[in-house]
GROMACS .gro file of C-alpha atoms in nm:
model
  187
    1UNK     CA    1   2.013  -0.529   6.551
    2UNK     CA    2   1.768  -0.229   6.474
    3UNK     CA    3   1.892   0.099   6.405
    4UNK     CA    4   1.814   0.480   6.440
    5UNK     CA    5   1.720   0.541   6.159
    6UNK     CA    6   2.003   0.757   6.056
    7UNK     CA    7   2.113   0.580   5.724
    8UNK     CA    8   2.025   0.800   5.457
    9UNK     CA    9   2.102   1.147   5.660
   10UNK     CA   10   2.435   1.055   5.739
   11UNK     CA   11   2.462   0.979   5.357
   12UNK     CA   12   2.350   1.324   5.295
   13UNK     CA   13   2.609   1.459   5.553
   14UNK     CA   14   2.927   1.294   5.387
   15UNK     CA   15   2.756   1.395   5.034
   16UNK     CA   16   2.749   1.710   5.144
   17UNK     CA   17   3.090   1.693   5.311
   18UNK     CA   18   3.268   1.609   4.956
   19UNK     CA   19   3.048   1.864   4.775
   20UNK     CA   20   2.856   1.696   4.615
   21UNK     CA   21   2.455   1.635   4.551
   22UNK     CA   22   2.230   1.332   4.633
   23UNK     CA   23   1.859   1.302   4.410
   24UNK     CA   24   1.586   1.063   4.508
   25UNK     CA   25   1.381   0.867   4.239
   26UNK     CA   26   1.071   0.710   4.396
   27UNK     CA   27   0.779   0.491   4.201
   28UNK     CA   28   0.497   0.339   4.433
   29UNK     CA   29   0.513  -0.052   4.419
   30UNK     CA   30   0.798  -0.021   4.254
   31UNK     CA   31   1.135   0.100   4.471
   32UNK     CA   32   1.364   0.386   4.499
   33UNK     CA   33   1.676   0.475   4.335
   34UNK     CA   34   1.911   0.707   4.457
   35UNK     CA   35   2.161   0.868   4.284
   36UNK     CA   36   2.454   1.021   4.442
   37UNK     CA   37   2.715   1.238   4.285
   38UNK     CA   38   3.072   1.359   4.417
   39UNK     CA   39   3.305   1.559   4.188
   40UNK     CA   40   3.632   1.316   4.273
   41UNK     CA   41   3.968   1.350   4.070
   42UNK     CA   42   4.142   1.036   4.023
   43UNK     CA   43   4.526   1.029   4.184
   44UNK     CA   44   4.429   1.343   4.430
   45UNK     CA   45   4.471   1.337   4.834
   46UNK     CA   46   4.215   1.250   4.990
   47UNK     CA   47   3.851   1.392   4.976
   48UNK     CA   48   3.796   1.466   5.306
   49UNK     CA   49   4.113   1.756   5.317
   50UNK     CA   50   4.059   1.892   4.973
   51UNK     CA   51   3.687   1.970   5.137
   52UNK     CA   52   3.597   2.353   5.096
   53UNK     CA   53   3.542   2.496   5.444
   54UNK     CA   54   3.192   2.716   5.476
   55UNK     CA   55   3.207   2.810   5.834
   56UNK     CA   56   3.238   3.094   5.891
   57UNK     CA   57   3.543   3.082   6.098
   58UNK     CA   58   3.822   2.896   5.946
   59UNK     CA   59   3.905   2.599   6.104
   60UNK     CA   60   4.266   2.675   6.142
   61UNK     CA   61   4.182   2.996   6.329
   62UNK     CA   62   3.920   2.854   6.564
   63UNK     CA   63   4.182   2.697   6.781
   64UNK     CA   64   4.500   2.791   6.943
   65UNK     CA   65   4.694   2.487   6.955
   66UNK     CA   66   4.455   2.124   6.872
   67UNK     CA   67   4.241   1.981   7.114
   68UNK     CA   68   4.242   1.616   7.218
   69UNK     CA   69   3.880   1.492   7.166
   70UNK     CA   70   3.768   1.132   7.317
   71UNK     CA   71   3.533   1.014   7.087
   72UNK     CA   72   3.304   0.778   7.286
   73UNK     CA   73   3.106   0.572   6.989
   74UNK     CA   74   3.057   0.179   6.890
   75UNK     CA   75   2.887   0.267   6.553
   76UNK     CA   76   3.157   0.254   6.344
   77UNK     CA   77   2.953   0.494   6.050
   78UNK     CA   78   2.893   0.759   6.316
   79UNK     CA   79   3.254   0.777   6.445
   80UNK     CA   80   3.323   0.832   6.091
   81UNK     CA   81   3.124   1.122   6.089
   82UNK     CA   82   3.241   1.287   6.377
   83UNK     CA   83   3.577   1.172   6.381
   84UNK     CA   84   3.572   1.392   6.019
   85UNK     CA   85   3.446   1.659   6.164
   86UNK     CA   86   3.667   1.698   6.494
   87UNK     CA   87   3.981   1.626   6.195
   88UNK     CA   88   3.811   1.934   6.022
   89UNK     CA   89   3.907   2.131   6.293
   90UNK     CA   90   4.290   2.003   6.372
   91UNK     CA   91   4.119   1.816   6.681
   92UNK     CA   92   4.345   1.492   6.769
   93UNK     CA   93   4.109   1.238   6.800
   94UNK     CA   94   4.079   0.896   7.027
   95UNK     CA   95   3.873   0.704   6.947
   96UNK     CA   96   3.679   0.437   7.227
   97UNK     CA   97   3.438   0.233   7.171
   98UNK     CA   98   3.263   0.164   7.500
   99UNK     CA   99   3.247   0.354   7.809
  100UNK     CA  100   3.455   0.095   8.011
  101UNK     CA  101   3.767   0.180   7.728
  102UNK     CA  102   3.684   0.570   7.770
  103UNK     CA  103   3.687   0.560   8.142
  104UNK     CA  104   4.022   0.355   8.150
  105UNK     CA  105   4.212   0.611   7.868
  106UNK     CA  106   4.089   0.899   8.043
  107UNK     CA  107   4.278   0.736   8.349
  108UNK     CA  108   4.583   0.793   8.181
  109UNK     CA  109   4.459   1.141   7.916
  110UNK     CA  110   4.383   1.430   7.957
  111UNK     CA  111   4.104   1.534   7.691
  112UNK     CA  112   4.011   1.871   7.595
  113UNK     CA  113   3.647   1.788   7.472
  114UNK     CA  114   3.475   1.396   7.503
  115UNK     CA  115   3.175   1.338   7.236
  116UNK     CA  116   3.005   1.072   7.473
  117UNK     CA  117   2.742   0.848   7.283
  118UNK     CA  118   2.407   0.689   7.488
  119UNK     CA  119   2.350   0.348   7.436
  120UNK     CA  120   2.666   0.147   7.422
  121UNK     CA  121   2.812  -0.198   7.515
  122UNK     CA  122   2.877  -0.299   7.881
  123UNK     CA  123   2.865   0.086   8.020
  124UNK     CA  124   2.626   0.337   7.879
  125UNK     CA  125   2.681   0.684   7.807
  126UNK     CA  126   2.503   0.878   8.098
  127UNK     CA  127   2.650   0.631   8.329
  128UNK     CA  128   3.018   0.700   8.179
  129UNK     CA  129   2.978   1.038   8.205
  130UNK     CA  130   2.879   1.007   8.577
  131UNK     CA  131   3.185   0.842   8.671
  132UNK     CA  132   3.433   1.021   8.441
  133UNK     CA  133   3.299   1.303   8.656
  134UNK     CA  134   3.272   1.208   9.020
  135UNK     CA  135   3.544   0.874   9.017
  136UNK     CA  136   3.787   1.018   8.781
  137UNK     CA  137   3.696   1.384   8.803
  138UNK     CA  138   3.734   1.419   8.423
  139UNK     CA  139   3.659   1.833   8.365
  140UNK     CA  140   3.645   1.884   8.000
  141UNK     CA  141   3.371   1.970   7.821
  142UNK     CA  142   3.153   1.611   7.794
  143UNK     CA  143   2.896   1.659   7.458
  144UNK     CA  144   2.657   1.399   7.523
  145UNK     CA  145   2.505   1.289   7.143
  146UNK     CA  146   2.185   1.016   7.156
  147UNK     CA  147   1.931   0.989   6.848
  148UNK     CA  148   1.707   0.974   7.161
  149UNK     CA  149   1.544   1.356   7.201
  150UNK     CA  150   1.325   1.301   7.501
  151UNK     CA  151   1.394   1.547   7.796
  152UNK     CA  152   1.426   1.236   8.025
  153UNK     CA  153   1.762   1.147   7.881
  154UNK     CA  154   1.892   1.487   7.831
  155UNK     CA  155   1.838   1.553   8.188
  156UNK     CA  156   1.979   1.236   8.320
  157UNK     CA  157   2.299   1.349   8.090
  158UNK     CA  158   2.363   1.663   8.259
  159UNK     CA  159   2.272   1.573   8.555
  160UNK     CA  160   2.519   1.298   8.559
  161UNK     CA  161   2.776   1.555   8.435
  162UNK     CA  162   2.728   1.661   8.051
  163UNK     CA  163   2.797   2.015   7.963
  164UNK     CA  164   2.556   1.979   7.645
  165UNK     CA  165   2.364   1.732   7.464
  166UNK     CA  166   2.364   1.711   7.073
  167UNK     CA  167   2.058   1.513   6.950
  168UNK     CA  168   2.195   1.268   6.633
  169UNK     CA  169   2.267   1.280   6.364
  170UNK     CA  170   2.561   1.541   6.455
  171UNK     CA  171   2.550   1.881   6.249
  172UNK     CA  172   2.849   2.043   6.188
  173UNK     CA  173   2.738   2.322   6.281
  174UNK     CA  174   2.594   2.275   6.633
  175UNK     CA  175   2.931   2.064   6.719
  176UNK     CA  176   3.113   2.380   6.560
  177UNK     CA  177   2.882   2.626   6.748
  178UNK     CA  178   2.944   2.513   7.117
  179UNK     CA  179   3.250   2.356   7.017
  180UNK     CA  180   3.369   2.722   6.963
  181UNK     CA  181   3.196   2.866   7.272
  182UNK     CA  182   3.318   2.626   7.513
  183UNK     CA  183   3.640   2.491   7.411
  184UNK     CA  184   3.792   2.819   7.365
  185UNK     CA  185   3.764   2.911   7.742
  186UNK     CA  186   3.985   2.597   7.794
  187UNK     CA  187   4.242   2.640   7.516
   0.00000   0.00000   0.00000
């Protein structure tokens, strides 16, 4: 299975979230060495809860209630990062590992926001988005999250009913910006 080359970017995002530092030393024909330094305390609370907030709005002031988010992502690492971003803002995340599972969850629960991956097993993100809109009548904002930056992919997602297309790797700043704009209207 070929990835999309996001490994180091994901590590960098995790290190930044933990207020750490990453360095690289590389010598031609000998290899590369990556040094990751993160501040930790033994016997402390989980690190993700202790990360200082860097956004211009305090996370607890962003929404008047916890938002319910449906995360549709088959990649465990990408799901971990997206869940960390969402939980930082007090969102309650339900994780679906594929489009068919997302459709079943949306039949029984009303979500405030849906984060939709493009490449999913059995039913792709574009098709899942279209079915959520047309067959189930989902009105929540749907943010398509894809490593494919082609305009044709963006256009297909928007035609299927997505509100935004975020190019992976997901950056907290872009999620925060568009989340604040669209979700405030729904709360």
